[in-house]
Short mmCIF file of C-alpha atoms in Angstrom, two decimals:
data_model
loop_
_atom_site.label_atom_id
_atom_site.label_comp_id
_atom_site.label_asym_id
_atom_site.label_seq_id
_atom_site.Cartn_x
_atom_site.Cartn_y
_atom_site.Cartn_z
CA MET A 1 90.32 101.17 129.53
CA GLU A 2 88.06 100.30 126.70
CA CYS A 3 84.57 99.13 127.25
CA VAL A 4 82.07 98.11 124.52
CA PHE A 5 79.05 95.90 125.00
CA GLY A 6 75.55 95.41 123.58
CA LEU A 7 72.59 93.08 123.84
CA VAL A 8 69.39 92.16 121.93
CA GLY A 9 66.08 92.96 123.34
CA ASN A 10 62.45 92.51 122.18
CA GLY A 11 62.46 94.29 118.86
CA PHE A 12 65.61 96.31 119.34
CA ALA A 13 69.34 95.94 119.96
CA VAL A 14 71.29 98.35 122.12
CA VAL A 15 74.92 98.96 122.09
CA ALA A 16 77.05 101.04 124.59
CA ALA A 17 80.78 102.13 124.43
CA ASP A 18 83.11 104.26 126.34
CA THR A 19 84.03 107.57 124.88
CA SER A 20 87.64 107.99 125.98
CA ALA A 21 90.47 108.49 123.55
CA VAL A 22 93.43 107.26 125.50
CA HIS A 23 97.12 107.09 124.48
CA SER A 24 99.62 105.62 127.06
CA ILE A 25 98.78 107.06 130.39
CA LEU A 26 97.20 110.06 128.90
CA VAL A 27 93.36 110.75 128.23
CA HIS A 28 93.34 112.88 125.12
CA LYS A 29 89.47 113.18 124.82
CA SER A 30 86.40 111.90 126.71
CA ASN A 31 83.67 112.43 124.19
CA GLU A 32 84.97 110.24 121.24
CA ASP A 33 82.00 108.47 119.69
CA LYS A 34 83.03 104.80 118.96
CA ILE A 35 79.65 103.69 117.66
CA MET A 36 79.16 104.45 114.11
CA ALA A 37 75.99 104.01 111.84
CA LEU A 38 76.71 101.75 109.05
CA ASP A 39 73.52 102.45 107.23
CA SER A 40 69.87 103.44 108.32
CA HIS A 41 69.30 100.18 110.28
CA LYS A 42 72.93 99.05 111.49
CA LEU A 43 75.31 100.17 114.16
CA ILE A 44 78.84 99.34 114.40
CA ALA A 45 80.61 99.70 117.77
CA ALA A 46 84.35 99.13 117.77
CA SER A 47 87.18 98.99 120.14
CA GLY A 48 90.79 98.56 119.36
CA GLU A 49 93.74 100.55 118.11
CA SER A 50 92.10 103.82 117.41
CA GLY A 51 93.67 104.49 113.96
CA ASP A 52 92.67 100.96 112.87
CA ARG A 53 89.14 101.51 114.33
CA VAL A 54 88.48 104.63 112.41
CA GLN A 55 89.89 103.48 109.25
CA PHE A 56 88.25 100.07 109.16
CA THR A 57 84.88 100.94 110.40
CA GLU A 58 84.66 103.82 107.78
CA TYR A 59 85.92 101.46 105.08
CA ILE A 60 83.10 98.98 105.94
CA GLN A 61 80.52 101.75 106.06
CA LYS A 62 81.64 103.04 102.55
CA ASN A 63 81.37 99.58 101.09
CA VAL A 64 78.03 98.98 102.58
CA ALA A 65 76.85 102.19 100.98
CA LEU A 66 78.47 101.33 97.73
CA TYR A 67 76.53 98.00 97.74
CA GLN A 68 73.32 99.91 98.27
CA PHE A 69 73.88 102.29 95.49
CA ARG A 70 75.03 99.62 93.07
CA ASN A 71 72.11 97.26 93.78
CA GLY A 72 69.29 99.31 95.01
CA ILE A 73 68.90 96.96 98.02
CA PRO A 74 70.43 97.29 101.33
CA LEU A 75 72.53 94.43 102.90
CA THR A 76 71.09 92.44 105.65
CA THR A 77 72.69 92.56 108.93
CA ALA A 78 73.99 89.02 108.66
CA ALA A 79 75.39 89.97 105.21
CA ALA A 80 77.19 92.87 106.48
CA ALA A 81 78.58 90.89 109.43
CA ASN A 82 80.02 88.34 107.09
CA PHE A 83 81.34 90.80 104.85
CA THR A 84 83.20 92.60 107.77
CA ARG A 85 84.45 89.28 108.96
CA GLY A 86 85.82 88.50 105.39
CA GLU A 87 87.72 91.85 105.10
CA LEU A 88 89.20 91.33 108.57
CA ALA A 89 90.06 87.73 107.65
CA THR A 90 91.78 88.72 104.32
CA ALA A 91 93.67 91.58 106.23
CA LEU A 92 94.70 89.22 108.99
CA ARG A 93 97.48 87.70 106.86
CA LYS A 94 98.65 90.87 105.29
CA ASN A 95 98.50 93.83 107.51
CA PRO A 96 95.97 93.08 110.21
CA TYR A 97 93.61 95.69 111.62
CA PHE A 98 93.47 95.76 115.51
CA VAL A 99 89.74 96.13 115.90
CA ASN A 100 87.08 94.31 117.90
CA ILE A 101 83.39 94.88 116.53
CA LEU A 102 79.90 94.51 117.80
CA LEU A 103 77.70 94.99 114.92
CA ALA A 104 73.88 95.46 115.74
CA GLY A 105 71.19 95.79 113.11
CA TYR A 106 67.43 95.35 112.46
CA ASP A 107 65.98 93.56 109.33
CA LYS A 108 62.42 93.28 108.32
CA GLU A 109 62.55 89.46 108.05
CA THR A 110 64.78 88.57 110.82
CA GLY A 111 64.26 91.38 113.45
CA PRO A 112 67.10 92.73 115.53
CA SER A 113 70.37 90.84 115.78
CA LEU A 114 73.80 91.36 117.31
CA TYR A 115 77.23 90.14 115.79
CA TYR A 116 80.38 89.59 117.79
CA ILE A 117 83.57 89.93 115.45
CA ASP A 118 87.02 90.20 117.07
CA TYR A 119 90.25 91.25 115.44
CA ILE A 120 91.26 87.79 114.44
CA SER A 121 88.01 87.48 112.59
CA THR A 122 85.87 85.32 115.00
CA LEU A 123 82.24 85.87 113.92
CA HIS A 124 79.40 84.90 116.32
CA LYS A 125 75.68 85.72 116.36
CA VAL A 126 75.12 86.53 119.97
CA ASP A 127 72.27 87.94 122.23
CA LYS A 128 74.72 89.77 124.52
CA GLY A 129 78.49 90.56 123.82
CA ALA A 130 81.35 92.71 125.07
CA PHE A 131 84.85 93.82 124.35
CA GLY A 132 87.73 95.34 126.45
CA TYR A 133 88.38 95.43 130.25
CA GLY A 134 84.91 96.39 130.86
CA SER A 135 83.60 93.07 129.47
CA PHE A 136 84.81 91.30 132.64
CA PHE A 137 82.08 93.20 134.52
CA SER A 138 79.52 93.70 131.91
CA LEU A 139 79.43 89.94 130.69
CA SER A 140 79.12 88.86 134.23
CA LEU A 141 76.26 91.34 134.83
CA MET A 142 74.53 90.51 131.57
CA ASP A 143 74.84 86.73 132.31
CA ARG A 144 73.05 87.43 135.80
CA HIS A 145 70.43 89.85 134.51
CA TYR A 146 69.81 89.20 130.81
CA HIS A 147 66.78 87.21 129.62
CA SER A 148 65.25 86.99 126.18
CA GLY A 149 62.56 89.51 125.11
CA MET A 150 63.68 92.32 127.34
CA SER A 151 61.91 95.62 127.07
CA LEU A 152 63.75 98.86 126.17
CA GLU A 153 63.47 100.03 129.82
CA GLU A 154 64.84 96.70 131.20
CA ALA A 155 67.64 96.77 128.63
CA ILE A 156 68.79 100.30 129.37
CA ASP A 157 68.59 99.47 133.28
CA LEU A 158 70.93 96.63 132.57
CA VAL A 159 73.25 98.81 130.36
CA ASP A 160 73.21 101.42 133.46
CA LYS A 161 74.06 98.47 135.82
CA CYS A 162 77.21 97.52 133.75
CA ILE A 163 78.36 101.13 133.56
CA LEU A 164 77.97 101.61 137.26
CA GLU A 165 79.83 98.48 137.97
CA ILE A 166 82.56 99.47 135.55
CA ARG A 167 82.85 102.80 137.15
CA SER A 168 83.09 101.47 140.61
CA ARG A 169 85.24 98.34 140.14
CA LEU A 170 87.68 99.09 137.19
CA VAL A 171 90.96 100.76 137.70
CA MET A 172 91.16 103.66 135.13
CA ALA A 173 87.39 103.36 134.40
CA PRO A 174 86.44 105.55 131.48
CA PRO A 175 84.12 108.47 132.64
CA ASN A 176 81.79 108.76 129.88
CA PHE A 177 79.78 106.45 127.87
CA VAL A 178 77.41 106.71 124.85
CA ILE A 179 74.33 104.47 124.26
CA LYS A 180 72.78 103.84 120.77
CA ILE A 181 69.85 101.82 119.72
CA VAL A 182 68.59 100.16 116.51
CA ASP A 183 64.99 98.96 115.93
CA LYS A 184 62.18 98.90 113.18
CA ASP A 185 62.54 102.86 113.04
CA GLY A 186 66.24 102.75 112.40
CA ALA A 187 69.61 103.23 114.06
CA ARG A 188 69.83 106.22 116.40
CA HIS A 189 71.65 107.90 119.42
CA PHE A 190 69.93 107.00 122.72
CA ALA A 191 71.71 108.67 125.50
CA TRP A 192 74.92 109.78 126.97
CA ARG A 193 76.11 108.72 130.44
CA GLU A 194 78.68 111.38 131.41
CA SER A 195 80.59 111.89 134.72
CA ILE A 196 82.78 114.57 133.63
CA LYS A 197 82.24 117.28 130.93
CA ASP A 198 84.78 117.80 128.24
CA ASP A 199 84.18 121.50 127.73
CA SER A 200 87.09 122.03 125.39
CA VAL A 201 85.38 120.05 122.66
CA VAL A 202 81.79 120.35 121.52
CA PRO A 203 80.06 116.78 121.80
CA SER A 204 79.88 115.31 118.36
CA ALA A 205 76.28 113.82 118.80
CA MET B 1 80.45 99.73 52.29
CA SER B 2 80.11 98.34 55.67
CA ARG B 3 82.76 95.87 55.22
CA ARG B 4 85.28 98.16 56.72
CA TYR B 5 83.49 98.06 59.88
CA ASP B 6 82.55 94.48 60.01
CA SER B 7 85.84 93.06 61.31
CA ARG B 8 85.98 95.26 64.53
CA THR B 9 83.68 94.95 67.34
CA THR B 10 84.89 97.99 68.83
CA ILE B 11 84.13 100.47 66.19
CA PHE B 12 80.79 101.98 65.20
CA SER B 13 79.89 102.01 61.57
CA PRO B 14 78.96 105.51 60.15
CA GLU B 15 75.29 104.72 60.75
CA GLY B 16 76.05 104.12 64.22
CA ARG B 17 75.92 100.38 64.40
CA LEU B 18 78.17 97.70 65.77
CA TYR B 19 77.90 94.91 63.13
CA GLN B 20 79.73 92.16 65.01
CA VAL B 21 77.19 92.41 67.80
CA GLU B 22 74.32 92.33 65.17
CA TYR B 23 75.83 89.20 63.51
CA ALA B 24 75.98 87.50 67.04
CA MET B 25 72.37 88.18 67.40
CA GLU B 26 71.89 86.69 63.91
CA ALA B 27 73.79 83.64 65.05
CA ILE B 28 71.35 83.24 67.94
CA GLY B 29 68.48 83.35 65.49
CA ASN B 30 69.50 80.04 64.08
CA ALA B 31 69.70 78.39 67.57
CA GLY B 32 67.03 76.29 69.07
CA THR B 33 64.16 78.29 70.65
CA ALA B 34 63.78 78.78 74.38
CA ILE B 35 60.87 80.28 76.25
CA GLY B 36 60.37 81.43 79.66
CA ILE B 37 57.27 82.41 81.53
CA LEU B 38 56.86 83.86 85.02
CA SER B 39 53.90 82.62 86.98
CA LYS B 40 52.82 83.62 90.50
CA ASP B 41 54.36 80.40 92.05
CA GLY B 42 57.34 79.85 89.98
CA VAL B 43 59.21 80.35 86.57
CA VAL B 44 58.94 77.90 83.82
CA LEU B 45 61.72 77.30 81.04
CA VAL B 46 61.17 75.28 77.76
CA GLY B 47 63.71 74.58 75.36
CA GLU B 48 63.97 72.99 71.87
CA LYS B 49 66.68 70.64 71.28
CA LYS B 50 68.16 70.90 68.01
CA VAL B 51 70.28 67.76 68.11
CA THR B 52 68.55 65.14 65.99
CA SER B 53 71.20 62.43 64.99
CA LYS B 54 70.24 59.17 66.70
CA LEU B 55 73.68 58.24 66.98
CA LEU B 56 74.70 61.27 69.34
CA GLN B 57 74.70 60.48 72.90
CA THR B 58 73.87 63.18 75.21
CA SER B 59 75.91 63.17 78.27
CA THR B 60 73.56 65.20 80.47
CA SER B 61 69.77 65.11 80.65
CA THR B 62 69.53 68.86 79.66
CA GLU B 63 71.69 70.65 77.04
CA LYS B 64 70.07 74.12 77.13
CA MET B 65 69.12 74.39 80.91
CA TYR B 66 71.78 74.97 83.44
CA LYS B 67 71.67 75.41 87.13
CA ILE B 68 73.64 78.42 88.23
CA ASP B 69 73.13 78.16 91.75
CA ASP B 70 70.47 76.63 94.18
CA HIS B 71 68.17 79.50 93.41
CA VAL B 72 68.86 80.43 89.72
CA ALA B 73 68.73 78.51 86.44
CA CYS B 74 69.13 79.65 82.88
CA ALA B 75 68.25 78.52 79.42
CA VAL B 76 70.60 79.22 76.55
CA ALA B 77 70.18 79.84 72.82
CA GLY B 78 73.27 80.40 70.61
CA ILE B 79 76.77 78.98 70.25
CA MET B 80 77.16 76.40 73.22
CA SER B 81 80.79 76.53 73.46
CA ASP B 82 80.51 80.38 74.17
CA ALA B 83 77.79 79.74 76.58
CA ASN B 84 79.60 77.19 78.58
CA ILE B 85 82.30 79.88 79.36
CA LEU B 86 79.64 82.38 80.50
CA ILE B 87 77.87 79.68 82.68
CA ASN B 88 80.98 78.99 84.31
CA THR B 89 81.61 82.70 85.17
CA ALA B 90 78.12 82.96 86.31
CA ARG B 91 78.56 79.98 88.71
CA VAL B 92 81.81 81.44 90.03
CA GLN B 93 80.14 84.83 90.54
CA ALA B 94 77.41 83.22 92.49
CA GLN B 95 79.56 81.22 94.64
CA ARG B 96 81.91 84.27 95.15
CA TYR B 97 78.86 86.26 96.64
CA THR B 98 77.84 83.48 98.92
CA PHE B 99 81.47 83.32 100.13
CA SER B 100 81.36 87.12 100.90
CA TYR B 101 77.94 87.45 102.37
CA GLN B 102 76.92 83.84 103.28
CA GLU B 103 73.64 84.59 101.52
CA PRO B 104 72.38 83.77 97.97
CA MET B 105 73.19 86.20 95.19
CA PRO B 106 70.13 88.36 94.26
CA VAL B 107 69.07 87.25 90.84
CA GLU B 108 69.42 90.66 89.19
CA GLN B 109 72.98 91.03 90.47
CA LEU B 110 73.94 87.72 88.99
CA VAL B 111 72.39 88.68 85.53
CA GLN B 112 74.06 92.12 85.67
CA SER B 113 77.51 90.62 86.47
CA LEU B 114 77.06 88.28 83.50
CA CYS B 115 76.06 90.97 81.16
CA ASP B 116 79.03 93.27 82.24
CA THR B 117 81.24 90.30 80.93
CA LYS B 118 79.31 90.27 77.57
CA GLN B 119 79.39 94.10 77.37
CA GLY B 120 83.17 93.89 77.79
CA TYR B 121 83.56 91.90 74.77
CA THR B 122 81.71 94.49 72.48
CA GLN B 123 84.16 97.08 73.51
CA PHE B 124 87.59 95.93 74.30
CA GLY B 125 89.57 95.24 71.13
CA GLY B 126 90.26 92.41 68.98
CA LEU B 127 87.77 89.81 70.35
CA ARG B 128 84.21 88.88 69.12
CA PRO B 129 81.17 89.12 71.24
CA PHE B 130 79.54 85.92 72.86
CA GLY B 131 76.97 84.66 70.52
CA VAL B 132 74.69 83.67 73.40
CA SER B 133 71.32 84.82 74.61
CA PHE B 134 70.09 83.68 78.09
CA LEU B 135 66.93 83.28 79.86
CA PHE B 136 67.41 83.48 83.73
CA ALA B 137 64.90 82.16 86.04
CA GLY B 138 65.41 82.59 89.68
CA TRP B 139 63.97 83.51 93.06
CA ASP B 140 65.33 85.88 95.86
CA LYS B 141 63.94 87.19 99.11
CA ASN B 142 63.70 90.68 97.86
CA PHE B 143 61.80 90.40 94.68
CA GLY B 144 60.56 86.83 94.51
CA PHE B 145 60.35 84.98 91.26
CA GLN B 146 62.07 86.66 88.33
CA LEU B 147 62.60 86.15 84.71
CA TYR B 148 65.49 87.93 82.78
CA MET B 149 66.63 87.89 79.07
CA SER B 150 70.01 88.99 77.88
CA ASP B 151 71.64 89.26 74.45
CA PRO B 152 75.34 89.56 73.06
CA SER B 153 75.37 93.31 73.39
CA GLY B 154 75.08 93.00 77.20
CA ASN B 155 71.51 94.36 77.38
CA TYR B 156 69.17 92.65 79.79
CA GLY B 157 65.69 93.21 81.15
CA GLY B 158 63.06 91.62 83.41
CA TRP B 159 60.16 89.91 81.58
CA LYS B 160 56.88 88.22 82.53
CA ALA B 161 57.40 86.01 79.41
CA ALA B 162 60.13 85.92 76.99
CA ALA B 163 61.55 83.92 74.09
CA ILE B 164 65.12 83.64 72.52
CA GLY B 165 66.47 81.66 69.50
CA ALA B 166 64.83 80.67 66.32
CA ASN B 167 61.36 82.21 65.58
CA ASN B 168 61.64 84.31 68.77
CA GLN B 169 59.54 87.00 67.22
CA ALA B 170 56.78 84.82 66.50
CA ALA B 171 57.00 83.36 69.87
CA GLN B 172 57.10 86.66 71.56
CA SER B 173 54.05 87.87 69.72
CA MET B 174 52.03 84.71 70.68
CA LEU B 175 53.17 85.00 74.25
CA LYS B 176 52.01 88.65 74.23
CA GLN B 177 48.56 87.71 73.11
CA ASP B 178 48.09 84.76 75.49
CA TYR B 179 50.01 85.84 78.70
CA LYS B 180 47.70 86.69 81.57
CA ASP B 181 48.75 87.87 84.98
CA ASP B 182 48.16 85.48 87.88
CA LEU B 183 49.01 82.42 85.77
CA THR B 184 49.64 79.28 87.88
CA ARG B 185 52.83 77.24 87.15
CA GLU B 186 50.94 74.61 85.46
CA GLU B 187 49.15 77.07 83.16
CA ALA B 188 52.45 78.55 82.35
CA VAL B 189 53.78 75.08 81.44
CA GLN B 190 50.79 74.65 79.22
CA LEU B 191 51.33 78.08 77.58
CA ALA B 192 54.90 77.42 76.94
CA LEU B 193 54.38 74.03 75.38
CA LYS B 194 51.66 75.51 73.22
CA VAL B 195 53.73 78.42 71.87
CA LEU B 196 56.76 76.15 71.22
CA SER B 197 54.67 73.66 69.34
CA LYS B 198 53.46 76.43 67.01
CA THR B 199 56.80 78.09 66.47
CA MET B 200 58.88 75.07 66.00
CA ASP B 201 59.70 73.79 62.59
CA SER B 202 58.80 70.25 63.29
CA THR B 203 55.40 69.17 62.99
CA SER B 204 54.90 66.90 65.88
CA LEU B 205 56.24 67.65 69.29
CA THR B 206 57.81 64.88 71.26
CA SER B 207 59.78 64.75 74.51
CA GLU B 208 62.96 63.92 72.83
CA LYS B 209 63.03 67.37 71.11
CA LEU B 210 62.08 69.28 74.28
CA GLU B 211 63.37 70.31 77.59
CA LEU B 212 61.42 71.54 80.57
CA ALA B 213 62.62 73.00 83.68
CA GLU B 214 60.91 74.82 86.45
CA VAL B 215 62.08 76.98 89.45
CA PHE B 216 59.60 76.98 92.30
CA LEU B 217 59.29 76.98 96.06
CA SER B 218 58.91 73.65 97.72
CA PRO B 219 56.48 73.32 100.63
CA SER B 220 59.38 73.61 103.00
CA GLY B 221 60.15 76.99 101.54
CA ASN B 222 63.29 76.17 99.72
CA VAL B 223 63.84 77.14 96.21
CA LYS B 224 63.70 74.09 93.87
CA TYR B 225 65.01 73.68 90.41
CA GLN B 226 63.41 70.70 88.81
CA VAL B 227 63.90 69.28 85.24
CA CYS B 228 61.01 67.36 83.81
CA SER B 229 61.78 63.82 82.92
CA PRO B 230 61.06 62.61 79.33
CA ASP B 231 58.34 60.17 80.57
CA SER B 232 56.37 62.93 82.44
CA LEU B 233 57.07 65.49 79.54
CA SER B 234 55.40 62.97 77.13
CA LYS B 235 52.29 62.81 79.50
CA LEU B 236 52.19 66.41 79.78
CA LEU B 237 52.35 66.91 75.95
CA VAL B 238 49.32 64.57 75.65
CA LYS B 239 47.43 66.07 78.51
CA PHE B 240 47.69 69.55 77.03
CA GLY B 241 46.75 68.31 73.56
CA VAL B 242 49.92 69.35 71.98
CA THR B 243 50.63 66.13 70.66
CA GLN B 244 48.84 62.92 69.95
CA PRO B 245 49.29 59.75 72.31
CA ALA B 246 52.03 57.58 70.96
CA ALA B 247 49.64 54.62 70.19
CA GLU B 248 47.53 56.71 67.91
CA ALA B 249 50.39 58.48 66.31
CA SER B 250 52.06 55.22 64.97
#
């Protein structure tokens, strides 16, 4: 079942997500990247109904790009998070998207930040956050081990702890995870944590 | 010859001109002057009040300066009834942006959105253009202090010092001569008052005929829009030697 989580460290934010595309009792794919780059310094990790997830994150990504083309300046992470929340909130009373979002970004003035946005458009600025069944384990582990100003090594170590716990305690734990980070140098892929290889499909990242 | 093309804003004359737009700019030439000067620690706006009747009661302290948002203000020259409409749309745009992004609207975006509205009235049939020029003074986190000038055609540009309204050409050329980079806000006020005193028709400059507003950062780092009171404006005029002290004048 779905596991998306992230945390803010010293000068960077890291997000991790499972990479299983599931329908009913079937696993269709085990290398589905659920973390998208919004722009050069923003990551959007999403869980939820897979059609909604792709549609909505792409819609946000294209709007953020449009803003940048029109105005010549990028949106701050806070502005992008509020925009995303607004779009979810207006859709909520019409034809709601079932997507939960962790938005990580890095801004010159404010440094790294992480925003928690759920499908009923709750918006919170957080140091650590999680969605899905995996959140029961990742949240408790992050409560126990998170501290402010974590180094990249400490943060990745914590992410691995979470993945290990999910794999050992969750019924139907997803086999593979992807980890991405964003810091002053931009948003980028960091690592895969794979326990099975999906040879039929070439990994996308 | 040009008569045929005068009545339509939407049609070019054979010489490639839009007469209604040019007439709108002409209308602004009769309005009171407004001057804006960018300094390193703020933006200064001064305006000439044209209203002269002693019987007229002004409802607000300013009639040419308007606050658009916490970080943007503007000075107007032209038809005030037209300006009121545009000021209202500018305020709506600014709040709409804050609603979407929970951040103040970047100054240039605000100016651009307003100029898009102005442009629309030069192209889409049956209407006349807005007979208004604006000076926008503002601050945002990307580009700091900024000054923009816009005209009825929907054109706008960023300026270090600009003048609109009556005698704007003369004022503009004086500003060009006397403007220096790295002006302080106080020096900018002095320059603006000096230029206005020389380009205004009336001989003596008094606080009743003037408006002065400033956009700057308060010590706490917040953007502040401040309108100068008539009393302190009178003192400034004496201090800068633009006018004689009241006792000596009478």
